[in-house]
Coordinates of C-alpha atoms in Angstrom, one line a residue:
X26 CA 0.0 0.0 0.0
X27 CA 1.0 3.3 -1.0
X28 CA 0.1 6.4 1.2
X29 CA 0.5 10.3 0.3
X30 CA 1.0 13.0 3.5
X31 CA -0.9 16.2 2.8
X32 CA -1.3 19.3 4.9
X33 CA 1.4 18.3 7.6
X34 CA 4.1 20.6 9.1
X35 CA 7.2 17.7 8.6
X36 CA 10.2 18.3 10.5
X37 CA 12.3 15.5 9.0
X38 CA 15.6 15.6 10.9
X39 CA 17.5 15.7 7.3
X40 CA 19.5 19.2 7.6
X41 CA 19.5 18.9 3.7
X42 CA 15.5 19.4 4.1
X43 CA 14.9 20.3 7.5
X44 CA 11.1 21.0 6.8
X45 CA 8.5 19.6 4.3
X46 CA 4.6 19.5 3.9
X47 CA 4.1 16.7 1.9
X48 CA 5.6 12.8 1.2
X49 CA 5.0 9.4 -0.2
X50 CA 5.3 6.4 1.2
X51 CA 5.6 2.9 -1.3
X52 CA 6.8 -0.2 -0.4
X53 CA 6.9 0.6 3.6
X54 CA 9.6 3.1 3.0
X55 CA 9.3 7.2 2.3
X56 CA 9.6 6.8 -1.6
X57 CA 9.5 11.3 -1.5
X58 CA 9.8 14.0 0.2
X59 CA 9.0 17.5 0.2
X60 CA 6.6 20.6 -1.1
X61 CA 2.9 19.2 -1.9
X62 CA 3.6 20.5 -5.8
X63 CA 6.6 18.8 -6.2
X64 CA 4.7 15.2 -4.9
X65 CA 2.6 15.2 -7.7
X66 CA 5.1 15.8 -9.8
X67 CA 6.1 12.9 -8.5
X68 CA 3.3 10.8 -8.6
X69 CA 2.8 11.9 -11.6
X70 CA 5.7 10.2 -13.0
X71 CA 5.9 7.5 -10.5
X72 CA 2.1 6.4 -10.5
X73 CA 0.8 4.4 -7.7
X74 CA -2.6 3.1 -8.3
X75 CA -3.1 2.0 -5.1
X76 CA -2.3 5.0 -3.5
X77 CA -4.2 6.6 -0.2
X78 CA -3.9 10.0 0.8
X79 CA -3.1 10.6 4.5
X80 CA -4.6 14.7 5.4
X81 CA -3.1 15.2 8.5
X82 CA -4.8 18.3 9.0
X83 CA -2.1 20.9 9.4
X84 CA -0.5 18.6 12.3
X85 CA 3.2 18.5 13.5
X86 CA 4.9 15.0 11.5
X87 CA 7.9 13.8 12.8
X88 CA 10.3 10.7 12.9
X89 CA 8.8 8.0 15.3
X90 CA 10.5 8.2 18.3
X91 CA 13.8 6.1 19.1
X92 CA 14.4 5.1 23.0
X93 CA 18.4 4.8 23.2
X94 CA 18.4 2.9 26.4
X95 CA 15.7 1.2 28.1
X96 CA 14.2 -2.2 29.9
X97 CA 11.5 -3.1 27.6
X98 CA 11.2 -6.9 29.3
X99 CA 11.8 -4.8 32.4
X100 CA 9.1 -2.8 32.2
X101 CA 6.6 -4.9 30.5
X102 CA 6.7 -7.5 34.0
X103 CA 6.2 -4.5 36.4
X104 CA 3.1 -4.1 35.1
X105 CA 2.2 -6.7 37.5
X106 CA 4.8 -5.5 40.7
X107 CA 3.1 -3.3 43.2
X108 CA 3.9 0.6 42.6
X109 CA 6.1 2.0 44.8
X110 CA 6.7 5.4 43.1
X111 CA 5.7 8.4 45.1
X112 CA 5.7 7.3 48.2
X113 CA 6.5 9.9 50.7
X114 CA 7.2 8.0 54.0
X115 CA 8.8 4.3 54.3
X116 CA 5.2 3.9 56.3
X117 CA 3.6 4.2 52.9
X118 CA 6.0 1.5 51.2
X119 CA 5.0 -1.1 53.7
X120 CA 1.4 0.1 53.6
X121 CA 1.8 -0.7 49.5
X122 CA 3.2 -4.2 49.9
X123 CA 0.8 -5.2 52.4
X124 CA -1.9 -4.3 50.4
X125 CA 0.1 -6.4 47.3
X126 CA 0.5 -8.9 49.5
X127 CA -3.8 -9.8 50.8
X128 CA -5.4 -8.0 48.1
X129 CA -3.3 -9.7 44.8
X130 CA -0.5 -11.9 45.5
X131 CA -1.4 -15.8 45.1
X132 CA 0.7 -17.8 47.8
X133 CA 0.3 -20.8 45.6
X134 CA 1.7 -19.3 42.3
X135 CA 5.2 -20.0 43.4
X136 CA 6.2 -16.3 42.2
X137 CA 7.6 -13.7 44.4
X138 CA 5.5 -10.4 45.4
X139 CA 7.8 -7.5 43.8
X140 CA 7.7 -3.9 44.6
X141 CA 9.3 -1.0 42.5
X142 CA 9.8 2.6 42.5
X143 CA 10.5 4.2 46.0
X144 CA 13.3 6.3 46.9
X145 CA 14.6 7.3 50.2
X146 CA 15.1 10.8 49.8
X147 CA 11.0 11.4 49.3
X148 CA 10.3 9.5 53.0
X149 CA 9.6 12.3 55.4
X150 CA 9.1 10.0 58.2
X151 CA 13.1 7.7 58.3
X152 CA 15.1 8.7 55.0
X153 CA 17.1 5.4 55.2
X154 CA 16.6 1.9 52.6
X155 CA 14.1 -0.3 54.1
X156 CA 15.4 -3.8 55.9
X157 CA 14.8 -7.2 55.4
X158 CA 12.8 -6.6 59.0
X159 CA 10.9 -4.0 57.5
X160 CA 9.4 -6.5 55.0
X161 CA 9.2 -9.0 57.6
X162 CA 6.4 -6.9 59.7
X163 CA 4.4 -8.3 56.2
X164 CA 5.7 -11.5 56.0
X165 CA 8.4 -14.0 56.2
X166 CA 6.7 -17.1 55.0
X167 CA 6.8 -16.1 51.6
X168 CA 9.7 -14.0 49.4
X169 CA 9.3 -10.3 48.9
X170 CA 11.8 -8.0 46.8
X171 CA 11.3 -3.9 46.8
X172 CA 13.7 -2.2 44.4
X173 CA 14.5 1.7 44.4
X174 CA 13.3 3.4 41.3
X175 CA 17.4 3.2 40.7
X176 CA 17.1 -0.2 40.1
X177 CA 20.7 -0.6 41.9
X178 CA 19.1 -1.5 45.2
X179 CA 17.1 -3.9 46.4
X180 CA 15.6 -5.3 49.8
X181 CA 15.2 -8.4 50.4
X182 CA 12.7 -10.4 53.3
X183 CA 13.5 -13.3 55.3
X184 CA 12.0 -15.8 53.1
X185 CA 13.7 -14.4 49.3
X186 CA 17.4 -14.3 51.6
X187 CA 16.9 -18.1 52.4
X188 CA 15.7 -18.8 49.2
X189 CA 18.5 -17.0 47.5
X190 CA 20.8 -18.3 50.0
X191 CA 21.9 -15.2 51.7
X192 CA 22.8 -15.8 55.1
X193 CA 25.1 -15.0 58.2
X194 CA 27.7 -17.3 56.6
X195 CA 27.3 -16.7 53.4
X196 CA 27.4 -12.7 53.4
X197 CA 31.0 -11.9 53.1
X198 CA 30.9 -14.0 49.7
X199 CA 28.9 -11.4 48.2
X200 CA 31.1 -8.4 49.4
X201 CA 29.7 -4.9 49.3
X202 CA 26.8 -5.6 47.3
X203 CA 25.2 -7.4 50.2
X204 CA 24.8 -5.3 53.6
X205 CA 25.1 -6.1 57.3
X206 CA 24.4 -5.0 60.5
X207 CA 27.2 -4.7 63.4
X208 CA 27.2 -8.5 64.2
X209 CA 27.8 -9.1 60.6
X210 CA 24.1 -10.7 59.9
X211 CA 22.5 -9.5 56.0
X212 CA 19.9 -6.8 56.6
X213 CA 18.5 -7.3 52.9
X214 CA 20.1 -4.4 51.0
X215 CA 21.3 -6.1 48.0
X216 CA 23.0 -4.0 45.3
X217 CA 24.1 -3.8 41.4
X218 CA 25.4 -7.3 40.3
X219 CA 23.7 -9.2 43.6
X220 CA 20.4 -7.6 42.9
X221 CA 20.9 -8.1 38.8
X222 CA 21.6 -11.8 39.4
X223 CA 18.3 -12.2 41.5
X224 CA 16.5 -10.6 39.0
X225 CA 17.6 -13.7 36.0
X226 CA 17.2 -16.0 39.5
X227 CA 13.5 -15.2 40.2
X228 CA 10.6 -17.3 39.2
X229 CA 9.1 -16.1 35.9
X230 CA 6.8 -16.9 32.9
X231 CA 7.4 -19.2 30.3
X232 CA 9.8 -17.6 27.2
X233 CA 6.4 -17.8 25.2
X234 CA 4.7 -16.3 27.7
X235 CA 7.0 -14.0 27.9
X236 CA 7.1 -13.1 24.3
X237 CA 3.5 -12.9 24.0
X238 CA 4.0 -10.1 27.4
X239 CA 6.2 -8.4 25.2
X240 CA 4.2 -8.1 21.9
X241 CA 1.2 -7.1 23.8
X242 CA 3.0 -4.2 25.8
X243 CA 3.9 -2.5 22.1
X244 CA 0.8 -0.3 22.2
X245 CA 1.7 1.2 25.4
X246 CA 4.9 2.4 23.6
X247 CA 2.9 3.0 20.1
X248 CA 0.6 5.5 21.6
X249 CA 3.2 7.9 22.8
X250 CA 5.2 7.7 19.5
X251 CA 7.6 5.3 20.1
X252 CA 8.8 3.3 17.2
X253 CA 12.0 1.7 18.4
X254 CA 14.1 1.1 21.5
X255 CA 17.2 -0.2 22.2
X256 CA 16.8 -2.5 25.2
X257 CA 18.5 -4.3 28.2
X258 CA 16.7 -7.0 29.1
X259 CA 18.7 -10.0 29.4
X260 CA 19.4 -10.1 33.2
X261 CA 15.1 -9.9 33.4
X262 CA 14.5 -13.5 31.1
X263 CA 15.1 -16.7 33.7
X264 CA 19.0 -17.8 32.8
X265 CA 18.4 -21.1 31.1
X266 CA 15.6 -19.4 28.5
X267 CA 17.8 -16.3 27.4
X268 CA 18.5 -17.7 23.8
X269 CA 15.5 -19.4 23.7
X270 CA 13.5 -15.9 24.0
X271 CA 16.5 -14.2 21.9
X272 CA 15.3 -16.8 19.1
X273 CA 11.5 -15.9 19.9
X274 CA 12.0 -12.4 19.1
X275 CA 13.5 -12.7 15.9
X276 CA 11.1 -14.9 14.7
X277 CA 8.7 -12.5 16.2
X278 CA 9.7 -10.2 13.9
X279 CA 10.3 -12.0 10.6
X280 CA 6.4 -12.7 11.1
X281 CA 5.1 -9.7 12.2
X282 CA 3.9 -10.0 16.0
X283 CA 6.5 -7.9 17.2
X284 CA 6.2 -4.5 14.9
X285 CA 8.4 -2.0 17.7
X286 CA 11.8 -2.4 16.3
X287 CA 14.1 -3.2 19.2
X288 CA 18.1 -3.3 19.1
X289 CA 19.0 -5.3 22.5
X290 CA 21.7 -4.2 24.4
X291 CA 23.2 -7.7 25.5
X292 CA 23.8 -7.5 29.1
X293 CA 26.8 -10.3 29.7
X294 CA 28.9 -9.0 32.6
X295 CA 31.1 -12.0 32.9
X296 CA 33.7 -13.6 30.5
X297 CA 32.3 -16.5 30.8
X298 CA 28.5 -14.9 29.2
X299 CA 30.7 -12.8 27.2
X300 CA 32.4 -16.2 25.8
X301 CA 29.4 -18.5 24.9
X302 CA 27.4 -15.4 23.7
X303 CA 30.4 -14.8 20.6
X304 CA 31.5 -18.1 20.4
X305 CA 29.3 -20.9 21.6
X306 CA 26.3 -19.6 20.9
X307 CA 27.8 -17.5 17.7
X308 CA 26.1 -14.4 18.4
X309 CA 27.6 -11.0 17.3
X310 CA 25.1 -7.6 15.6
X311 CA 24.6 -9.4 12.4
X312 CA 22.0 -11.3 14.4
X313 CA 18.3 -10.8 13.9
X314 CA 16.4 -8.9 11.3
X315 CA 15.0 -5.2 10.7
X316 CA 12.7 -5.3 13.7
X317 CA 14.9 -7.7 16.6
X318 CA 19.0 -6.9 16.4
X319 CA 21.4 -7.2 19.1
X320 CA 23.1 -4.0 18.5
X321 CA 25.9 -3.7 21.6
X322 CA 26.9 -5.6 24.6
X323 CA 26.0 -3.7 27.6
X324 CA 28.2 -4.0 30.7
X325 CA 27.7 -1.6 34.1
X326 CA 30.5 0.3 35.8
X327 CA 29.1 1.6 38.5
X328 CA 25.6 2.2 40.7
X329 CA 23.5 5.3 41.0
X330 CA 23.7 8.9 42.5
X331 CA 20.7 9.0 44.6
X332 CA 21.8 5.6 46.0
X333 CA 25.7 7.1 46.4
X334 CA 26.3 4.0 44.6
X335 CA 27.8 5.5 41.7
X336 CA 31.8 5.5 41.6
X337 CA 33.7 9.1 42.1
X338 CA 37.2 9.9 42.1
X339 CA 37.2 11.6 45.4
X340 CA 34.4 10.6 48.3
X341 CA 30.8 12.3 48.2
X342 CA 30.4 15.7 49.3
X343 CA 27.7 14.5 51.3
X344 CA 29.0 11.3 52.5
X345 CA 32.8 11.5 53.0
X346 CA 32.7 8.1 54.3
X347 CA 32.1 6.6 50.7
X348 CA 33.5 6.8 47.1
X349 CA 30.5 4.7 45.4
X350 CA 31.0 1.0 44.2
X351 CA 33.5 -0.1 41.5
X352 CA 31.5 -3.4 39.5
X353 CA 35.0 -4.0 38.2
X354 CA 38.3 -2.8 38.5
X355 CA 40.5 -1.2 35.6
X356 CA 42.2 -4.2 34.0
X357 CA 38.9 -6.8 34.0
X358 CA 36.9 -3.8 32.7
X359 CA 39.5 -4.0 29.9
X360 CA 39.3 -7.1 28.8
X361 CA 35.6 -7.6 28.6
X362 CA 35.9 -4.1 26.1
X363 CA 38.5 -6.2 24.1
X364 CA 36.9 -8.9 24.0
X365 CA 33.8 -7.4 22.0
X366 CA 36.0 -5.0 20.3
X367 CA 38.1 -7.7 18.7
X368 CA 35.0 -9.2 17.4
X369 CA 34.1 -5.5 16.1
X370 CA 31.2 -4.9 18.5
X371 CA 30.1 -2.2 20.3
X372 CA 29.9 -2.1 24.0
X373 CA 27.4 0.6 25.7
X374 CA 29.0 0.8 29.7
X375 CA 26.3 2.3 32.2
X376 CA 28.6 4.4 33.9
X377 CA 27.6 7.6 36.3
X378 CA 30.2 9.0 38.7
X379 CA 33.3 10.5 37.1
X380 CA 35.8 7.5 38.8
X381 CA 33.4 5.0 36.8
X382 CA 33.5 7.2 33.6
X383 CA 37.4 7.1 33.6
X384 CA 37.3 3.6 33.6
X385 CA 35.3 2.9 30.4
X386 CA 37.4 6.4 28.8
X387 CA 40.5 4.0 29.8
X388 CA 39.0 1.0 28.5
X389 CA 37.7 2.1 25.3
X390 CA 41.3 4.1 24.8
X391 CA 43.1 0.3 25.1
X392 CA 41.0 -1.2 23.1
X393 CA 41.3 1.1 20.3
X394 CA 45.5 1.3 20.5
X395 CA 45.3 -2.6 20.9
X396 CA 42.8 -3.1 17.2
X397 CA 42.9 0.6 15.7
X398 CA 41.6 -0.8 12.3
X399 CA 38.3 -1.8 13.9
X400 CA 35.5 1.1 15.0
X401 CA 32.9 -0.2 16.6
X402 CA 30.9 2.1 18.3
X403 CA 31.3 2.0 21.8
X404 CA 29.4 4.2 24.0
X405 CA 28.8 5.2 27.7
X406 CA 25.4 5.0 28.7
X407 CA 24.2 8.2 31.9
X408 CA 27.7 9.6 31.8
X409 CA 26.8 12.2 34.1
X410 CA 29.4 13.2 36.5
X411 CA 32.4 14.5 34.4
X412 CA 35.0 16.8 34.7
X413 CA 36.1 18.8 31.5
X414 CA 38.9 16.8 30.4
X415 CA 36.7 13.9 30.6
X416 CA 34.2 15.6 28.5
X417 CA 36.9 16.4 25.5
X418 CA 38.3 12.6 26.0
X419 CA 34.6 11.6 24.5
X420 CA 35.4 13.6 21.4
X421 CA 38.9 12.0 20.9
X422 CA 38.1 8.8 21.4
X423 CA 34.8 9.1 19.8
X424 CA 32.7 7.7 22.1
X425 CA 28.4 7.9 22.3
X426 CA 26.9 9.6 24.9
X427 CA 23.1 7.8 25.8
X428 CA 21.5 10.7 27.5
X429 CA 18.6 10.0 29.9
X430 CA 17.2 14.4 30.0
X431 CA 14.4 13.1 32.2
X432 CA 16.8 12.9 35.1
X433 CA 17.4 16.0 35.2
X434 CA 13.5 16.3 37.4
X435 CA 15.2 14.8 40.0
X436 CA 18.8 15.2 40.0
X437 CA 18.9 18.7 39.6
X438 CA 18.1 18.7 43.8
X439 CA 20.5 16.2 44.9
X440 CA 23.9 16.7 42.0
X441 CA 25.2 19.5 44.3
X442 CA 24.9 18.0 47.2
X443 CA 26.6 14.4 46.0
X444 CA 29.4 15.9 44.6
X445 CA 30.3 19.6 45.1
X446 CA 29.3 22.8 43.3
X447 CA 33.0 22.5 41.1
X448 CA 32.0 19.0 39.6
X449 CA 28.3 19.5 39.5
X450 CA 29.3 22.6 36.9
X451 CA 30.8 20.3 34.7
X452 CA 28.0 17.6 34.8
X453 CA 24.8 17.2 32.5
X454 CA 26.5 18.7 30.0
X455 CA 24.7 17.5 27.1
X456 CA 25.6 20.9 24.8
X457 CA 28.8 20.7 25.4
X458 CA 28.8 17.1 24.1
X459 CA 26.3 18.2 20.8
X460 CA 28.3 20.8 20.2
X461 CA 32.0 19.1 20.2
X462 CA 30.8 16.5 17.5
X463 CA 29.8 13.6 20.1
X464 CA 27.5 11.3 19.1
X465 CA 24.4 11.9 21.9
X466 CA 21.5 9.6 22.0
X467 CA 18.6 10.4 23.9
X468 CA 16.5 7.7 26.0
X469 CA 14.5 7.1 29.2
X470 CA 16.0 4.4 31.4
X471 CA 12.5 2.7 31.8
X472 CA 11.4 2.1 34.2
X473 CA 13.8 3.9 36.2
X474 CA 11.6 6.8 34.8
X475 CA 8.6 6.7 32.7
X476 CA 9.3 5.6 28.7
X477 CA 7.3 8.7 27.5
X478 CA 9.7 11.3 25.4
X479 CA 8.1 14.7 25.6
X480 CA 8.9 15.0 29.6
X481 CA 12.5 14.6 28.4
X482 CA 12.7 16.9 25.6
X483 CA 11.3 19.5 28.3
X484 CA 13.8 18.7 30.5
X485 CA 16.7 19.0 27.7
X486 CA 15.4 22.4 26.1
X487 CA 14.2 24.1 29.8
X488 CA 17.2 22.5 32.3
X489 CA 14.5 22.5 34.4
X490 CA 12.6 19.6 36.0
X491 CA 8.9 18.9 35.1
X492 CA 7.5 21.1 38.2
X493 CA 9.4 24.4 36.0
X494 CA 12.0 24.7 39.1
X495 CA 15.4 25.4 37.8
X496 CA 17.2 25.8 35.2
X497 CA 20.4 24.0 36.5
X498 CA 23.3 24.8 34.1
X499 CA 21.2 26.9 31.6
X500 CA 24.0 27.5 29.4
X501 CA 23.1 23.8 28.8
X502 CA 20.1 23.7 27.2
X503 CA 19.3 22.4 24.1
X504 CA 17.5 23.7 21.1
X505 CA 14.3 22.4 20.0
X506 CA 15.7 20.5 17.1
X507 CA 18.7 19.4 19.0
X508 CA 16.6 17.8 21.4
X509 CA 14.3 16.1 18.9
X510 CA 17.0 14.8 16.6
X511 CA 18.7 13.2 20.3
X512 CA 15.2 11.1 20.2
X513 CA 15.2 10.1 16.7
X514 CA 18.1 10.1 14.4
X515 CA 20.6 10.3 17.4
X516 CA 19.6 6.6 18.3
X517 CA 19.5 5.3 14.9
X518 CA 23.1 6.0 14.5
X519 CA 23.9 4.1 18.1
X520 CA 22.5 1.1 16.5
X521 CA 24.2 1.6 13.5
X522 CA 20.9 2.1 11.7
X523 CA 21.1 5.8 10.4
X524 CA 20.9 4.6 6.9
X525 CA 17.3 3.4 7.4
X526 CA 15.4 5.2 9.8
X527 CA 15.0 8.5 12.1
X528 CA 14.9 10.8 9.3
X529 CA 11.7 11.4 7.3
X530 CA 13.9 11.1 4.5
X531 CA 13.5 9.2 0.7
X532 CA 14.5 5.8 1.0
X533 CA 14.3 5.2 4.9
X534 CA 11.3 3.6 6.6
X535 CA 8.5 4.7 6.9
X536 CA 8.5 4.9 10.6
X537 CA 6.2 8.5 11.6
X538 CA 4.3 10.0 14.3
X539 CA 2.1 12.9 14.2
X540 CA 0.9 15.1 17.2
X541 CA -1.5 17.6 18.3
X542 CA 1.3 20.4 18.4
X543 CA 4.0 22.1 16.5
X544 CA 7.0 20.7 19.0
X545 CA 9.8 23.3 17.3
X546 CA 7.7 26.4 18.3
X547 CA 5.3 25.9 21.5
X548 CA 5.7 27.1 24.5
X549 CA 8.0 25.0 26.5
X550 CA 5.0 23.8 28.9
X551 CA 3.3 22.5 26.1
X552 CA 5.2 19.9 25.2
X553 CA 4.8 18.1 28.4
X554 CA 0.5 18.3 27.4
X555 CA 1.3 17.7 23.4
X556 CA -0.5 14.1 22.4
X557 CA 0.7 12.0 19.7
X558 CA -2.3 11.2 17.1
X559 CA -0.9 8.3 15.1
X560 CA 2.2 6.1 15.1
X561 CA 3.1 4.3 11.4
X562 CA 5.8 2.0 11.1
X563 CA 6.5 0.5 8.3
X564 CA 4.3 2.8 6.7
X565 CA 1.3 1.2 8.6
X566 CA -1.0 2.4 10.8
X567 CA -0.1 0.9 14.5
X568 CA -1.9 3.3 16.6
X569 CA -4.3 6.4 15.6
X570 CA -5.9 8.7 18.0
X571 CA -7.2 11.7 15.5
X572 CA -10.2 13.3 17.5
X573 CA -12.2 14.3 14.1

């Protein structure tokens, strides 16, 4: 089917032909683009009998939308976890779970009851993590886990430490990712590689039930404009089903059922994943098809900020008694970055304090001196905490920066404090990367934070958070197109798929939203009340919402 765009305000992302009112699509891809006159010239001496014309009304048409880093599996499962996000006192988190717990968790489903989304620093009665005892006032015959909206910490019950088999005697095994009290007993604060490891470890769905939980959860994404992701998700599918599920995505795809084009961001921390992923199990980013690819391997450096789990160079302004956690030090880091670079693939490092940021700078530095002829695109995913010299060293060594501007609502009240006014000046600096020639790719971090784009563009163009408090670093903020190419054509370059998509541009697919308002010239507020009207991928229809 062939579709022609009338009456639409296009802003393409193609700096050859920023704007347009008017394009054809044949064939799934954008077959022309430009003034209304000049596609029926077109047509004219390209017919296309089957053609249907698309009026969009005089509405805003734009590339669909391109998460750079997210938890699609991730977030499609906490659906079902109780929701922990917003809660102002740790009273009110264990109000939550005790609710989950006798109003919707079956005993005899064998599954555990899961909680996500608080953070210490709202509680206004104890700002501390909750304990294992906390959890126990609601039960200990049964496991419960409640993760910060971080996703770096977690806290365990009685009944999920047993299970898991953390214990008095077993504690010091796990080093700092497991805590204890005085006597040296586990208090249930797990953290980074502990709590990622329980995640593969808990009792899940089947890999087709699985699959069929991910195809469903593609209209939450369609309806506000999302087209593509790129996705961490294999530390969420049970550990003996990972290439199992990898398998039923791709097939997904080649049929149909899965239409959201998703690049996954491998998580294998160890060399022994890192190992049968390239050479057992053969796997590198030629894998998959144009809607399922394995675009990088992802690895994690470091924690988060608001947990002071992220890794500095000098101990927290606001906690001198702490430096953050390093998940590895300098030479294993290496040789998991060599390892994929060798085979020529990318590796995206979540890394968010300025000692974890040098680490991956170091790493990816070896690894180019070590194979210069290869250029895979390596990136570092947050990279929030830097100092000026780190921020050149991105430039040089031409490294992506994967952006999340929605934390900017929260961080901007806690940066200062964590580190010092001298580093926070240099942090966030998302201009100063644009502006050097560093690739930046914009994202969300769902479910860390909500998967919707236009809070984040806010954030990027304003500095301020979504409440209109700020701006921090206003020399920082980004223009209207900047931000919007971060969310479309900025991610289709980290997963090596400029050629095809996030431009409205002849040739690439036909992958298109439209919305209620002109995003380039509104008043800032309004893009956090703009609604997308349709999603197309593929040139087809996936979600419409026109109210005429």
């Amino acid at each position: 089917m062939s579709i022609w765009i009338q009456n639409a305000k296009i802003a393409t992302m193609d700096s050859a032909n920023p704007l347009a009112e008017s394009a054809v699509v044949v064939g799934g891809f954008f077959a022309f683009v430009g003034s209304l006159q000049n596609a029926e010239a077109y047509l004219q001496e390209h017919p296309c009998p089957d053609i249907s014309v698309l009026d969009c009304g005089g509405e805003f048409l734009m590339p669909g939308f391109n998460d750079s880093h997210m938890h699609y599996l991730h977030y499609a499962k906490s659906k079902s976890s109780v929701d922990l996000t917003g809660c102002t006192a740790l009273s009110e988190v264990i109000l939550r779970m005790r609710r989950g717990f006798e109003q919707s968790y079956r005993p005899d489903s064998g599954l555990w009851l899961i909680g996500e989304g608080w953070n210490q620093d709202y509680f206004t009665d104890e700002k501390r993590f909750p304990t294992a005892d906390d959890l126990n006032e609601i039960t200990t015959e049964y496991p419960l886990l409640i993760m910060r909206s971080c996703f770096h910490i977690g806290v365990l019950n009685q009944k999920a430490m047993e299970l898991y088999g953390i214990s008095a005697d077993t504690a010091s095994r796990f080093g700092a990712c497991v805590e204890t009290d005085a006597r040296g007993i586990p208090n249930g604060v797990v953290k980074e590689e502990v709590l990622d490891d329980i995640k593969s470890f808990l009792p899940a769905p089947s890999a087709q039930q699985l699959l069929d939980l991910l195809v469903d959860t593609q209209a939450d994404l369609f309806r506000n404009g999302i087209t593509s992701v790129q996705s961490d998700d294999l530390k969420y599918m049970p550990a003996d089903s990972v290439y199992t599920i990898l398998s039923l995505l791709r097939e997904a795809g080649e049929t149909g059922r899965l239409r959201l084009r998703i690049a996954e961001q491998a998580l294998l921390p160890q060399k022994s994943e890192l190992d049968q992923f390239l050479y057992e199990k053969g796997i590198d980013d030629s894998y998959g098809n144009r809607t399922f690819k394995i675009s990088c391997i992802k690895l994690l450096a470091d924690g988060s900020l608001g947990a002071r789990t992220a890794l500095m160079r000098k101990p927290y302004h606001d906690a001198p008694d702490t430096k953050g956690l390093a998940v590895y030090d300098q030479a294993s880091l290496d040789a998991l970055v060599l390892e994929a670079h060798k085979n020529n693939i990318a590796v995206a490092i979540h890394a968010i304090g300025d000692g974890a940021i040098e680490l991956c700078l170091n790493a990816f530095a070896r690894a180019r001196q070590g194979y210069p002829y290869l250029h895979p695109r390596h990136g570092i995913v947050h990279c929030q905490i830097t100092d000026a010299k780190q921020l050149r060293r991105f430039k040089e060594l031409d490294v992506l920066a994967y952006i999340q501007p929605i934390f900017l609502d929260y961080d901007i009240h806690i940066v200062t404090d964590r580190v010092g006014r001298e580093l926070a000046s240099t942090s966030y600096a998302w201009k100063t990367y644009i502006d050097s020639g560093v690739h930046t790719a914009f994202g969300t971090d769902c479910p860390v934070e909500s998967f919707r784009p236009l809070p984040g563009i806010y954030c990027a163009v304003t500095r301020c958070d979504l409440k209109g408090n700020g701006p921090f670093l206003a020399e920082q903020r980004l223009t209207r197109e900047q931000a919007l190419y971060g969310y479309t054509a900025a991610g289709a370059y980290a997963s090596h798929d400029e050629a095809v998509k996030g431009k409205i541009k002849a040739g690439m697919y036909a992958d298109f939203i439209t919305l209620d308002t002109d995003l380039l010239t509104c008043p800032a507020e309004a893009l956090l009340h703009a609604n997308v009207t349709r999603t197309y991928i593929d040139g087809t229809c996936v979600y419409n919402n026109v109210q005429r």
